[in-house]
PDB file of C-alpha atoms in Angstrom:
ATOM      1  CA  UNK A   1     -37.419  16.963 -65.228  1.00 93.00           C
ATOM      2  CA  UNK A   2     -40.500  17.292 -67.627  1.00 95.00           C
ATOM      3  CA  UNK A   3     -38.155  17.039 -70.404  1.00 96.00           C
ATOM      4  CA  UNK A   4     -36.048  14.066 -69.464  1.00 97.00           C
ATOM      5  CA  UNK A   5     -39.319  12.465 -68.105  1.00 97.00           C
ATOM      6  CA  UNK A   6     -40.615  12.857 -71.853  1.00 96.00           C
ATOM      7  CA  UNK A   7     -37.454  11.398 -73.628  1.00 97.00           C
ATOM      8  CA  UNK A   8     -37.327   8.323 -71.309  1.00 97.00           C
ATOM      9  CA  UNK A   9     -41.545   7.581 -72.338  1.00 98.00           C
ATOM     10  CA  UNK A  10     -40.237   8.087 -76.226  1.00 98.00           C
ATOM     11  CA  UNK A  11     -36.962   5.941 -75.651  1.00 97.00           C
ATOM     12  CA  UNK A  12     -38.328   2.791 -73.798  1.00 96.00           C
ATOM     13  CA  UNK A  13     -35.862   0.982 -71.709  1.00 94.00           C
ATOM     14  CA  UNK A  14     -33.795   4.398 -71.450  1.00 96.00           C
ATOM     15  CA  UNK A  15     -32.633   4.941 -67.729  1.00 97.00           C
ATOM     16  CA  UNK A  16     -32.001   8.823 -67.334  1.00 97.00           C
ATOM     17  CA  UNK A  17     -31.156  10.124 -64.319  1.00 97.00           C
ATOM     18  CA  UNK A  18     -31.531  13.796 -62.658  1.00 96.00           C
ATOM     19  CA  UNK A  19     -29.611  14.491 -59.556  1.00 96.00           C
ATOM     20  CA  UNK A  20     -29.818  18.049 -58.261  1.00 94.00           C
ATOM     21  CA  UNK A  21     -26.966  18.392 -56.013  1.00 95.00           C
ATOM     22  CA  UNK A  22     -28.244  21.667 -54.961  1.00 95.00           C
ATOM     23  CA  UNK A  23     -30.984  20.038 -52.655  1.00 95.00           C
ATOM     24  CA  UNK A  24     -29.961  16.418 -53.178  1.00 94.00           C
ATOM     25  CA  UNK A  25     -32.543  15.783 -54.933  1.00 95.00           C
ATOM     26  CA  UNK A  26     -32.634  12.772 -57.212  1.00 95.00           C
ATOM     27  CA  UNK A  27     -35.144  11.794 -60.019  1.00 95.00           C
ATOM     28  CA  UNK A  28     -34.585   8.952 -62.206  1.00 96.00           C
ATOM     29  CA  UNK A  29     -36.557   7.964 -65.060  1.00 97.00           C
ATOM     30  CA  UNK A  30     -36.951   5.078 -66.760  1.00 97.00           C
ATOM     31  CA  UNK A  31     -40.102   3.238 -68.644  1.00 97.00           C
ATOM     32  CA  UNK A  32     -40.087  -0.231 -70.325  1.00 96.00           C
ATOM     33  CA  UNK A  33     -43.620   0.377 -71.935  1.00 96.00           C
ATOM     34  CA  UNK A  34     -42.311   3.324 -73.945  1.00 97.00           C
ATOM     35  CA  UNK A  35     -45.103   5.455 -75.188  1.00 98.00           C
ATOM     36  CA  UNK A  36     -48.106   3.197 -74.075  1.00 97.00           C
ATOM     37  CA  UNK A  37     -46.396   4.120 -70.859  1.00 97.00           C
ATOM     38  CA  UNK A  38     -46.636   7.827 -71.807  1.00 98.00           C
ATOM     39  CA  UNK A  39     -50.155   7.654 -72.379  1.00 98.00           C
ATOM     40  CA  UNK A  40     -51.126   5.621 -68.981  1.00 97.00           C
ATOM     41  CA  UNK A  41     -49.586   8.206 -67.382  1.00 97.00           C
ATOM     42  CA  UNK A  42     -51.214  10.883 -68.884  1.00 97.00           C
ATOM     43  CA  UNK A  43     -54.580   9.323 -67.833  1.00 96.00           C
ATOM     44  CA  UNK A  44     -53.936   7.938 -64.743  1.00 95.00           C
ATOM     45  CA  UNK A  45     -56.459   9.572 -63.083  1.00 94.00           C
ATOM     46  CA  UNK A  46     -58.991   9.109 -65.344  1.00 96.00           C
ATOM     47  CA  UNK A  47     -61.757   6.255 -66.030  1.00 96.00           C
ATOM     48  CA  UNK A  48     -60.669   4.586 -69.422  1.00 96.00           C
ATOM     49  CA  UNK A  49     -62.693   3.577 -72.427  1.00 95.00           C
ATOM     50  CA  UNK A  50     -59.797   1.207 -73.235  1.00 95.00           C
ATOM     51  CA  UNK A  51     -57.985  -0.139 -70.095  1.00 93.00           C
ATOM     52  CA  UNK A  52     -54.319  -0.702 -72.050  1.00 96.00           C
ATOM     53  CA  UNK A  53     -53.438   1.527 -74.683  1.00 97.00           C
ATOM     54  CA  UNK A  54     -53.469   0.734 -78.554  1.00 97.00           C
ATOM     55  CA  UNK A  55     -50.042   0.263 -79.696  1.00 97.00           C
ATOM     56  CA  UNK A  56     -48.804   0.540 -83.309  1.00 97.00           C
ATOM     57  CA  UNK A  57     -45.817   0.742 -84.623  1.00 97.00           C
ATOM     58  CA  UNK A  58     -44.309   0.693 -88.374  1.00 96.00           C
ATOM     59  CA  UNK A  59     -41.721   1.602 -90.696  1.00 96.00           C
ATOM     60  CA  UNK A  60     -41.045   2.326 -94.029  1.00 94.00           C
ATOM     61  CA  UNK A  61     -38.401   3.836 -96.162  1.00 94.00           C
ATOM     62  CA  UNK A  62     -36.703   4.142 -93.001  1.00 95.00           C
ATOM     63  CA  UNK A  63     -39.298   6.124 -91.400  1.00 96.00           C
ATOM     64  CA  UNK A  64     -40.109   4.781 -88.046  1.00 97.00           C
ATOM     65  CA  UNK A  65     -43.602   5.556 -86.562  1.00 97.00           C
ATOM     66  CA  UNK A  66     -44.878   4.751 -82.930  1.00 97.00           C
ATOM     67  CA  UNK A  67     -48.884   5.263 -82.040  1.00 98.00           C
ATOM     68  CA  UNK A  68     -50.564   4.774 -78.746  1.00 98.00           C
ATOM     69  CA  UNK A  69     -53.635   5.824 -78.325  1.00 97.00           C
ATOM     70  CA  UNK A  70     -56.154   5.252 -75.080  1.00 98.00           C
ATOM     71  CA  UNK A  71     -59.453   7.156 -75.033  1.00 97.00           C
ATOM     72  CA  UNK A  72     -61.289   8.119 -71.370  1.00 96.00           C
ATOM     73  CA  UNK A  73     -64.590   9.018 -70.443  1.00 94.00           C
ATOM     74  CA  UNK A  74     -63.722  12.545 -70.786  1.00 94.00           C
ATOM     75  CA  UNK A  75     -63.908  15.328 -73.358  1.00 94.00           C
ATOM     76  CA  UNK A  76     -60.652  16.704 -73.974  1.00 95.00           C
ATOM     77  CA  UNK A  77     -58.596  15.779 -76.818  1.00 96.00           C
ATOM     78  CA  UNK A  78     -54.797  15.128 -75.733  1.00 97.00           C
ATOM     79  CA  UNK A  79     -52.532  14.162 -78.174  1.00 97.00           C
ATOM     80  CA  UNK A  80     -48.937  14.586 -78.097  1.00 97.00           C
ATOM     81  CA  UNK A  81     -46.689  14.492 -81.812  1.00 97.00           C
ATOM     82  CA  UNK A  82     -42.931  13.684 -81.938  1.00 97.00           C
ATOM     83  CA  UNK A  83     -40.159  13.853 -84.495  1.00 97.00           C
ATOM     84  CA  UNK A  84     -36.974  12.376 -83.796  1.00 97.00           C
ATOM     85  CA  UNK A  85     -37.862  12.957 -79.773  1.00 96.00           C
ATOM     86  CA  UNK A  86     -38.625  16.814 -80.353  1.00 95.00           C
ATOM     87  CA  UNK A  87     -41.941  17.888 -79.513  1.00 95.00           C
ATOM     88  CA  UNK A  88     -44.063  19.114 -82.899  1.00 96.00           C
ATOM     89  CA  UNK A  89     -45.940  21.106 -80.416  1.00 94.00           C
ATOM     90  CA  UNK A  90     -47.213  22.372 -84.136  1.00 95.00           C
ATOM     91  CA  UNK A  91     -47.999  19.229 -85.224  1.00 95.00           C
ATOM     92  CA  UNK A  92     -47.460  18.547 -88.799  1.00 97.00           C
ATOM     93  CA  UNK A  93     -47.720  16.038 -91.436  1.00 97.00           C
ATOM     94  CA  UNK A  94     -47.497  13.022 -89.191  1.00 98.00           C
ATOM     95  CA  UNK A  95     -50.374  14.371 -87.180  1.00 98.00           C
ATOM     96  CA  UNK A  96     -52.630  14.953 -90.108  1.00 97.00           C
ATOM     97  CA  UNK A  97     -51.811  11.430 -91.467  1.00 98.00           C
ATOM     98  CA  UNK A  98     -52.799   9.896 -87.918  1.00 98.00           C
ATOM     99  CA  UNK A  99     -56.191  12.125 -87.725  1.00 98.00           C
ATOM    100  CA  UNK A 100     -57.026  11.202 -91.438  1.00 97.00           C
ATOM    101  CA  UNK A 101     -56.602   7.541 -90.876  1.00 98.00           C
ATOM    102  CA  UNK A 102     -57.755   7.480 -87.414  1.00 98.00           C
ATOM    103  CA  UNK A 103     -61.339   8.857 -88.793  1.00 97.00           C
ATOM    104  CA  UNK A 104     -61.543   6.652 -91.560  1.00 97.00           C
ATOM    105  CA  UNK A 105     -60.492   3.496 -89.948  1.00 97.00           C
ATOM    106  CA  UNK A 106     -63.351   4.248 -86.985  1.00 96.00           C
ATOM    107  CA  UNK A 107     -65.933   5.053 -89.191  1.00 95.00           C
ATOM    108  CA  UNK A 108     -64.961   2.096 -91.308  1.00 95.00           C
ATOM    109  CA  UNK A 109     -65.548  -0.443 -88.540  1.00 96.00           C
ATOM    110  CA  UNK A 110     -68.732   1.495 -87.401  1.00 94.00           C
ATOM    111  CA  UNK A 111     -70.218   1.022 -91.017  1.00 93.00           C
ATOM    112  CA  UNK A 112     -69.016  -2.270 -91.132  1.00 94.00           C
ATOM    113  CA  UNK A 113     -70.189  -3.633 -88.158  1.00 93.00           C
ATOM    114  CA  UNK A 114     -73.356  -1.542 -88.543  1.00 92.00           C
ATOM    115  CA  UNK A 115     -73.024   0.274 -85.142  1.00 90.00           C
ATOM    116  CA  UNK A 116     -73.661   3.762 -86.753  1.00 85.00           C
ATOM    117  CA  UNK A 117     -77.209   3.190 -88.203  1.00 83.00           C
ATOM    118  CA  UNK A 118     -78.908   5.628 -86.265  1.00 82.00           C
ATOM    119  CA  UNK A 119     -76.807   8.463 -87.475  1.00 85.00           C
ATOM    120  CA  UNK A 120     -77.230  10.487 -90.520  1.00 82.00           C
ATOM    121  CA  UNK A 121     -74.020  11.276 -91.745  1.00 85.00           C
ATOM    122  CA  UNK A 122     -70.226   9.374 -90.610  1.00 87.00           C
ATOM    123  CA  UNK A 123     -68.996  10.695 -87.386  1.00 92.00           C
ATOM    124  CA  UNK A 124     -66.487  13.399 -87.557  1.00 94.00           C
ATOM    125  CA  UNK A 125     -63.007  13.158 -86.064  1.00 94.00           C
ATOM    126  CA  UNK A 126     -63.822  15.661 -83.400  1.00 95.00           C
ATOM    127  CA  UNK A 127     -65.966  13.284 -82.139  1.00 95.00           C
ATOM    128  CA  UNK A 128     -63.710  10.592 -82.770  1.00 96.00           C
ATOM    129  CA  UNK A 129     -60.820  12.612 -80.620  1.00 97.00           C
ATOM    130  CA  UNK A 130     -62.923  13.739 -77.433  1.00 96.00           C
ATOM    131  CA  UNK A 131     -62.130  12.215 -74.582  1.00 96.00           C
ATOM    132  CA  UNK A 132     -58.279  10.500 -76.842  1.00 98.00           C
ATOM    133  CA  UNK A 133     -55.539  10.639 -75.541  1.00 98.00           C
ATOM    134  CA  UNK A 134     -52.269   9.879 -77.952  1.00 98.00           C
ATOM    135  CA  UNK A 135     -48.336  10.270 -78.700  1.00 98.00           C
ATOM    136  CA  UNK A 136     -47.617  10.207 -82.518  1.00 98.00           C
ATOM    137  CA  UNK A 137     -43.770   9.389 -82.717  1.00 98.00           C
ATOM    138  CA  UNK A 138     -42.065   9.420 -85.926  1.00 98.00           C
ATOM    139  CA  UNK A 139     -37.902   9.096 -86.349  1.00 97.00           C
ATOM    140  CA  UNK A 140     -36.992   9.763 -90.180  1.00 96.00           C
ATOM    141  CA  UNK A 141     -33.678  10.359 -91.194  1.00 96.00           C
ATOM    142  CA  UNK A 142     -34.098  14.021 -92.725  1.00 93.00           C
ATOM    143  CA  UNK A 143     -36.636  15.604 -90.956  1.00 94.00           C
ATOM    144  CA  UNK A 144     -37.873  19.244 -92.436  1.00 95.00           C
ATOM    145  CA  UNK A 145     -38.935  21.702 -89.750  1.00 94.00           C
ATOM    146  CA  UNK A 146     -41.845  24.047 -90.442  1.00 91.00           C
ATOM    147  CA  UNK A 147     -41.334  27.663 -89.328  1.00 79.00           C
ATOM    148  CA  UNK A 148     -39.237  29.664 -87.146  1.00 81.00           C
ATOM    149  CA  UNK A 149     -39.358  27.540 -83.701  1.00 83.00           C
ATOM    150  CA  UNK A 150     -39.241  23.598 -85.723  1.00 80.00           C
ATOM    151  CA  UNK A 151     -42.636  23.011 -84.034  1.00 91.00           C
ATOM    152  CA  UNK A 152     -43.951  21.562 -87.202  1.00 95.00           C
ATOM    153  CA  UNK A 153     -42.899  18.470 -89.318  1.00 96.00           C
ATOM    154  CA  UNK A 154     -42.937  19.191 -92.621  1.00 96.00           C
ATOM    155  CA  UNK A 155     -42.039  15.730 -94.479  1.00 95.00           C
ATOM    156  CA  UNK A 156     -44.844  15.372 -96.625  1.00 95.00           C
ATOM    157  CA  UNK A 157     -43.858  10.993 -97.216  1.00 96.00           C
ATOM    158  CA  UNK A 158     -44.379  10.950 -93.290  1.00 97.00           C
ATOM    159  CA  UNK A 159     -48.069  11.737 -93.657  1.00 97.00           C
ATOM    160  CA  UNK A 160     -48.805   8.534 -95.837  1.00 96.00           C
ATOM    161  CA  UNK A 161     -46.670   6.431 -93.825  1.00 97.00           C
ATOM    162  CA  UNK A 162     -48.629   6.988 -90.374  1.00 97.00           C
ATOM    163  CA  UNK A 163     -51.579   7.205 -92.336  1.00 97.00           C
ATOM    164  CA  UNK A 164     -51.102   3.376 -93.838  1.00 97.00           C
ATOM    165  CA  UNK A 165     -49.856   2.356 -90.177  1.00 97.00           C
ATOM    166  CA  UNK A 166     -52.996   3.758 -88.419  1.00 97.00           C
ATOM    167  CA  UNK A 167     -54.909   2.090 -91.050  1.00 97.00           C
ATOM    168  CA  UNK A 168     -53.844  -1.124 -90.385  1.00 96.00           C
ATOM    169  CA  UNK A 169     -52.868  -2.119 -87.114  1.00 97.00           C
ATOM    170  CA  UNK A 170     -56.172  -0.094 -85.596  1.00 97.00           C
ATOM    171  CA  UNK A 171     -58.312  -1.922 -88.287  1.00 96.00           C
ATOM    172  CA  UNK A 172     -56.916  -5.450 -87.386  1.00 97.00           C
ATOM    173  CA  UNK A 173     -57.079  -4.228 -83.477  1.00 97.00           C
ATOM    174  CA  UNK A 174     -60.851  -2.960 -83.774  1.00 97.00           C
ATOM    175  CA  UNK A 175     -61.426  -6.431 -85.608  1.00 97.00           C
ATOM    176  CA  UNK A 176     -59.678  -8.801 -83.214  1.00 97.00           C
ATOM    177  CA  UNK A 177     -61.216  -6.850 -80.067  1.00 96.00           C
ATOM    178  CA  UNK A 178     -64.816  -6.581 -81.022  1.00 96.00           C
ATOM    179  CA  UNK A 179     -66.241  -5.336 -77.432  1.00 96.00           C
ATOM    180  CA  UNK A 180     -63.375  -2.754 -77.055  1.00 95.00           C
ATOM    181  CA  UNK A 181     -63.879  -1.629 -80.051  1.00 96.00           C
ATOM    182  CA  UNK A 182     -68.088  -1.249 -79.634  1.00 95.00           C
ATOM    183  CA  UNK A 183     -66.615   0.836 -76.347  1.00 95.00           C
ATOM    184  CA  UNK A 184     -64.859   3.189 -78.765  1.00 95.00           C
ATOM    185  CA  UNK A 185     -67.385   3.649 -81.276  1.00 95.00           C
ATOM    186  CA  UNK A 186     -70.491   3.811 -78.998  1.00 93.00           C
ATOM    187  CA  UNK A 187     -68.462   6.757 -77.257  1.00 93.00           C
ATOM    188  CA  UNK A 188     -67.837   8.295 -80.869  1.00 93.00           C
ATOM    189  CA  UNK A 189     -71.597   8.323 -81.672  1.00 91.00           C
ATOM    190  CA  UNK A 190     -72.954   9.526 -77.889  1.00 90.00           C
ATOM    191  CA  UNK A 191     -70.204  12.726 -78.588  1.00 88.00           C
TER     192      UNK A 191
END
């Protein structure tokens, strides 16, 4: 069920159904949101910094990428990486391109908009990440598998495409959604 439940968030508009006809038991899943929807469920019981999540999505060179991200007023860092709908429990190179750009783009705005002037140095991207929660989904036609289990993408072009997606579509969304985006940043600088 955790499984199907997972490929109907990264396939939106996917009905799948699981019907245990041991108990009669029936579960059917089924989210139009797609991964935004992921990541509203994965905080649903928490107090958010952004009430809907941040969607991006891109391609390029027939890579496909999907990003939603949603902080909370927590401290755990909960993000989720995909390729081609398996789970890069491992992360990869499309994780390290999202982190990269995701701590740039932040402490871009924050210098920008001069919201970090009390700090000494840029904030890091731990502090960026406590309290995110995200699903990095990439579908690329050949996908290389780090390792023994294919936990970890290994597709080094993936890395620069995230990184250019992050880079944009949070920059423009920081810049079109200035009190939002203080929310985020102020929340970077008190971790």
């Amino acid at each position: 069920a955790h499984r199907l439940r997972e490929l109907a968030f990264l396939n939106a508009g996917v009905t799948i159904a699981l019907d245990d006809e041991r108990t009669g038991k029936s579960h059917r899943f089924q989210y139009e949101g797609g991964i935004s929807s992921f990541v509203q469920f994965i905080n649903k019981n928490k107090t958010t910094v952004n009430e809907t999540p941040i969607y991006m999505q891109g391609e390029r060179d027939g890579v496909n990428a999907e990003i939603a991200l949603q902080w909370n007023d927590g401290y755990a860092e909960t993000v989720y990486s995909f390729a081609n709908n398996i789970n890069t429990q491992e992360g990869g190179t499309h994780l390290s391109g999202f982190r990269s750009a995701l701590t740039r783009t932040v402490n871009s705005y924050a210098n920008k908009k001069n919201l970090a002037k009390d700090l000494k140095e840029s904030i890091s991207g731990d502090d960026i990440r406590e309290g995110l929660v995200a699903v990095v989904s990439v579908k690329t036609p050949r996908p290389q598998f780090e390792g023994q289990t294919k936990t970890k993408l290994g597709n080094t072009e993936v890395k620069g495409i995230v990184e250019a997606i992050v880079n944009d579509r949070l920059g423009a969304y920081l810049e079109e959604h200035p009190p939002i985006a203080k929310r985020i940043v102020n929340k970077t600088i008190e971790a």
